[in-house]
């Protein structure tokens, strides 16, 4: 059963997003060995929760700092900074699972293993659209009210950017 909770996500620089998601009570960690037919392996982790460990998937799409990119089996080695956006995991069955991330890093190794390290990963299905819209409006007001150059203004601007990214990921107009 899903329960509403307050979310504190960390950007690469400071804490932001204090509200707007409903978190599922399910456990994310899953371990799977590589099938003989192929696929790629992902290790997808947050500091407090492994989402996937040695999970064999068809492909993964990542929000790189230089733009969205896909990784599949036999991809060239690559290190990428991740921007706020959606990580899409396409399982071997064809099922697609999407997570919003506030940023992070991905390392794709030559042996078809990709390590994804992020501060938070929220399943898109768990994001409360009503709270998202409400919190976006509140953050916009905080940007307008805060003094230029203040920590409060910077924090509010990061919240606005994050809520905008969340809304874009969900296809929600703000």
PDB file of C-alpha atoms in Angstrom, residues 1-124:
ATOM      1  CA  UNK A   1       0.000   0.000   0.000  1.00  0.00           C
ATOM      2  CA  UNK A   2       1.274   3.423  -0.902  1.00  0.00           C
ATOM      3  CA  UNK A   3       1.692   5.941   1.854  1.00  0.00           C
ATOM      4  CA  UNK A   4       2.226   9.686   1.562  1.00  0.00           C
ATOM      5  CA  UNK A   5       5.501  10.874   2.917  1.00  0.00           C
ATOM      6  CA  UNK A   6       7.668  13.955   2.843  1.00  0.00           C
ATOM      7  CA  UNK A   7      10.563  13.656   0.443  1.00  0.00           C
ATOM      8  CA  UNK A   8      13.899  15.292   0.993  1.00  0.00           C
ATOM      9  CA  UNK A   9      15.965  14.925  -2.142  1.00  0.00           C
ATOM     10  CA  UNK A  10      19.512  16.158  -2.404  1.00  0.00           C
ATOM     11  CA  UNK A  11      20.771  17.881  -5.522  1.00  0.00           C
ATOM     12  CA  UNK A  12      24.461  17.656  -6.289  1.00  0.00           C
ATOM     13  CA  UNK A  13      24.881  20.858  -4.269  1.00  0.00           C
ATOM     14  CA  UNK A  14      22.150  21.337  -1.643  1.00  0.00           C
ATOM     15  CA  UNK A  15      18.981  19.829  -0.263  1.00  0.00           C
ATOM     16  CA  UNK A  16      15.879  20.582  -2.275  1.00  0.00           C
ATOM     17  CA  UNK A  17      12.403  19.132  -2.831  1.00  0.00           C
ATOM     18  CA  UNK A  18      10.764  18.824   0.553  1.00  0.00           C
ATOM     19  CA  UNK A  19       7.403  17.507  -0.570  1.00  0.00           C
ATOM     20  CA  UNK A  20       5.423  16.196  -3.572  1.00  0.00           C
ATOM     21  CA  UNK A  21       5.744  12.462  -3.763  1.00  0.00           C
ATOM     22  CA  UNK A  22       4.003   9.428  -2.478  1.00  0.00           C
ATOM     23  CA  UNK A  23       6.434   6.627  -1.789  1.00  0.00           C
ATOM     24  CA  UNK A  24       5.555   2.995  -2.263  1.00  0.00           C
ATOM     25  CA  UNK A  25       6.307   0.611   0.585  1.00  0.00           C
ATOM     26  CA  UNK A  26       7.661  -2.053  -1.788  1.00  0.00           C
ATOM     27  CA  UNK A  27      11.263  -3.144  -1.680  1.00  0.00           C
ATOM     28  CA  UNK A  28      13.336  -2.269  -4.747  1.00  0.00           C
ATOM     29  CA  UNK A  29      16.453  -4.403  -4.450  1.00  0.00           C
ATOM     30  CA  UNK A  30      16.551  -7.257  -6.931  1.00  0.00           C
ATOM     31  CA  UNK A  31      19.372  -9.560  -7.920  1.00  0.00           C
ATOM     32  CA  UNK A  32      19.452 -11.468 -11.196  1.00  0.00           C
ATOM     33  CA  UNK A  33      22.225 -13.220 -13.068  1.00  0.00           C
ATOM     34  CA  UNK A  34      22.943 -12.685 -16.736  1.00  0.00           C
ATOM     35  CA  UNK A  35      20.990 -14.982 -19.044  1.00  0.00           C
ATOM     36  CA  UNK A  36      22.850 -16.890 -21.733  1.00  0.00           C
ATOM     37  CA  UNK A  37      20.956 -14.911 -24.404  1.00  0.00           C
ATOM     38  CA  UNK A  38      22.435 -11.573 -23.357  1.00  0.00           C
ATOM     39  CA  UNK A  39      21.152  -8.311 -22.008  1.00  0.00           C
ATOM     40  CA  UNK A  40      23.073  -5.797 -19.975  1.00  0.00           C
ATOM     41  CA  UNK A  41      23.536  -5.551 -16.227  1.00  0.00           C
ATOM     42  CA  UNK A  42      22.692  -2.495 -14.148  1.00  0.00           C
ATOM     43  CA  UNK A  43      23.554  -1.580 -10.606  1.00  0.00           C
ATOM     44  CA  UNK A  44      21.199   1.278  -9.689  1.00  0.00           C
ATOM     45  CA  UNK A  45      21.754   2.674  -6.203  1.00  0.00           C
ATOM     46  CA  UNK A  46      21.008   5.528  -3.836  1.00  0.00           C
ATOM     47  CA  UNK A  47      23.087   6.087  -0.683  1.00  0.00           C
ATOM     48  CA  UNK A  48      20.375   4.498   1.457  1.00  0.00           C
ATOM     49  CA  UNK A  49      18.760   1.915  -0.864  1.00  0.00           C
ATOM     50  CA  UNK A  50      19.946  -0.290  -3.714  1.00  0.00           C
ATOM     51  CA  UNK A  51      17.224  -0.274  -6.369  1.00  0.00           C
ATOM     52  CA  UNK A  52      18.823  -2.925  -8.578  1.00  0.00           C
ATOM     53  CA  UNK A  53      21.937  -4.971  -7.940  1.00  0.00           C
ATOM     54  CA  UNK A  54      23.268  -7.050 -10.838  1.00  0.00           C
ATOM     55  CA  UNK A  55      19.909  -6.741 -12.595  1.00  0.00           C
ATOM     56  CA  UNK A  56      19.936  -7.951 -16.202  1.00  0.00           C
ATOM     57  CA  UNK A  57      17.845  -5.712 -18.446  1.00  0.00           C
ATOM     58  CA  UNK A  58      17.357  -5.043 -22.152  1.00  0.00           C
ATOM     59  CA  UNK A  59      18.431  -1.390 -21.965  1.00  0.00           C
ATOM     60  CA  UNK A  60      18.380   1.767 -19.847  1.00  0.00           C
ATOM     61  CA  UNK A  61      17.809   5.389 -20.874  1.00  0.00           C
ATOM     62  CA  UNK A  62      19.551   8.051 -18.789  1.00  0.00           C
ATOM     63  CA  UNK A  63      19.218  11.857 -18.503  1.00  0.00           C
ATOM     64  CA  UNK A  64      22.839  12.814 -19.194  1.00  0.00           C
ATOM     65  CA  UNK A  65      24.094  16.346 -18.640  1.00  0.00           C
ATOM     66  CA  UNK A  66      24.702  16.584 -22.410  1.00  0.00           C
ATOM     67  CA  UNK A  67      21.275  15.097 -23.216  1.00  0.00           C
ATOM     68  CA  UNK A  68      19.289  11.901 -22.850  1.00  0.00           C
ATOM     69  CA  UNK A  69      21.058   8.742 -24.007  1.00  0.00           C
ATOM     70  CA  UNK A  70      20.427   5.014 -24.115  1.00  0.00           C
ATOM     71  CA  UNK A  71      22.680   2.160 -23.069  1.00  0.00           C
ATOM     72  CA  UNK A  72      22.305  -1.447 -24.156  1.00  0.00           C
ATOM     73  CA  UNK A  73      24.452  -4.569 -24.328  1.00  0.00           C
ATOM     74  CA  UNK A  74      27.978  -4.010 -25.710  1.00  0.00           C
ATOM     75  CA  UNK A  75      27.772  -0.228 -25.350  1.00  0.00           C
ATOM     76  CA  UNK A  76      31.079   1.625 -25.392  1.00  0.00           C
ATOM     77  CA  UNK A  77      32.534   2.548 -22.013  1.00  0.00           C
ATOM     78  CA  UNK A  78      31.259   5.920 -20.820  1.00  0.00           C
ATOM     79  CA  UNK A  79      31.171   8.114 -17.708  1.00  0.00           C
ATOM     80  CA  UNK A  80      28.349  10.635 -17.512  1.00  0.00           C
ATOM     81  CA  UNK A  81      27.030  13.198 -15.087  1.00  0.00           C
ATOM     82  CA  UNK A  82      23.257  12.824 -14.854  1.00  0.00           C
ATOM     83  CA  UNK A  83      20.851  15.755 -14.812  1.00  0.00           C
ATOM     84  CA  UNK A  84      17.449  15.855 -13.120  1.00  0.00           C
ATOM     85  CA  UNK A  85      15.169  13.679 -15.208  1.00  0.00           C
ATOM     86  CA  UNK A  86      13.900  10.175 -15.833  1.00  0.00           C
ATOM     87  CA  UNK A  87      15.814   6.909 -15.794  1.00  0.00           C
ATOM     88  CA  UNK A  88      13.899   4.370 -17.914  1.00  0.00           C
ATOM     89  CA  UNK A  89      14.698   0.712 -17.359  1.00  0.00           C
ATOM     90  CA  UNK A  90      13.478  -1.694 -20.056  1.00  0.00           C
ATOM     91  CA  UNK A  91      13.362  -5.193 -18.591  1.00  0.00           C
ATOM     92  CA  UNK A  92      13.978  -8.354 -20.635  1.00  0.00           C
ATOM     93  CA  UNK A  93      10.205  -8.922 -20.640  1.00  0.00           C
ATOM     94  CA  UNK A  94       9.674  -5.530 -22.312  1.00  0.00           C
ATOM     95  CA  UNK A  95       8.223  -3.951 -19.168  1.00  0.00           C
ATOM     96  CA  UNK A  96       9.389  -0.366 -18.691  1.00  0.00           C
ATOM     97  CA  UNK A  97      10.029   1.084 -15.238  1.00  0.00           C
ATOM     98  CA  UNK A  98      10.662   4.831 -14.849  1.00  0.00           C
ATOM     99  CA  UNK A  99      12.291   6.712 -11.971  1.00  0.00           C
ATOM    100  CA  UNK A 100      12.743  10.444 -11.426  1.00  0.00           C
ATOM    101  CA  UNK A 101      16.241  11.348 -10.270  1.00  0.00           C
ATOM    102  CA  UNK A 102      17.619  14.737  -9.168  1.00  0.00           C
ATOM    103  CA  UNK A 103      20.977  13.988 -10.814  1.00  0.00           C
ATOM    104  CA  UNK A 104      23.930  11.711 -10.225  1.00  0.00           C
ATOM    105  CA  UNK A 105      26.501   9.747 -12.211  1.00  0.00           C
ATOM    106  CA  UNK A 106      26.503   6.737 -14.517  1.00  0.00           C
ATOM    107  CA  UNK A 107      29.486   4.602 -15.425  1.00  0.00           C
ATOM    108  CA  UNK A 108      29.085   2.221 -18.349  1.00  0.00           C
ATOM    109  CA  UNK A 109      31.802  -0.416 -18.490  1.00  0.00           C
ATOM    110  CA  UNK A 110      32.965  -2.305 -21.580  1.00  0.00           C
ATOM    111  CA  UNK A 111      31.594  -5.573 -20.135  1.00  0.00           C
ATOM    112  CA  UNK A 112      27.914  -4.473 -20.535  1.00  0.00           C
ATOM    113  CA  UNK A 113      27.583  -3.341 -16.915  1.00  0.00           C
ATOM    114  CA  UNK A 114      26.279   0.131 -16.061  1.00  0.00           C
ATOM    115  CA  UNK A 115      26.513   1.552 -12.546  1.00  0.00           C
ATOM    116  CA  UNK A 116      24.012   4.320 -11.769  1.00  0.00           C
ATOM    117  CA  UNK A 117      24.552   6.316  -8.578  1.00  0.00           C
ATOM    118  CA  UNK A 118      21.961   8.923  -7.575  1.00  0.00           C
ATOM    119  CA  UNK A 119      20.908  10.688  -4.379  1.00  0.00           C
ATOM    120  CA  UNK A 120      17.237   9.713  -4.798  1.00  0.00           C
ATOM    121  CA  UNK A 121      15.191   7.663  -7.269  1.00  0.00           C
ATOM    122  CA  UNK A 122      11.418   7.998  -7.152  1.00  0.00           C
ATOM    123  CA  UNK A 123       9.159   5.766  -9.259  1.00  0.00           C
ATOM    124  CA  UNK A 124       7.100   8.084 -11.489  1.00  0.00           C
TER     125      UNK A 124
END
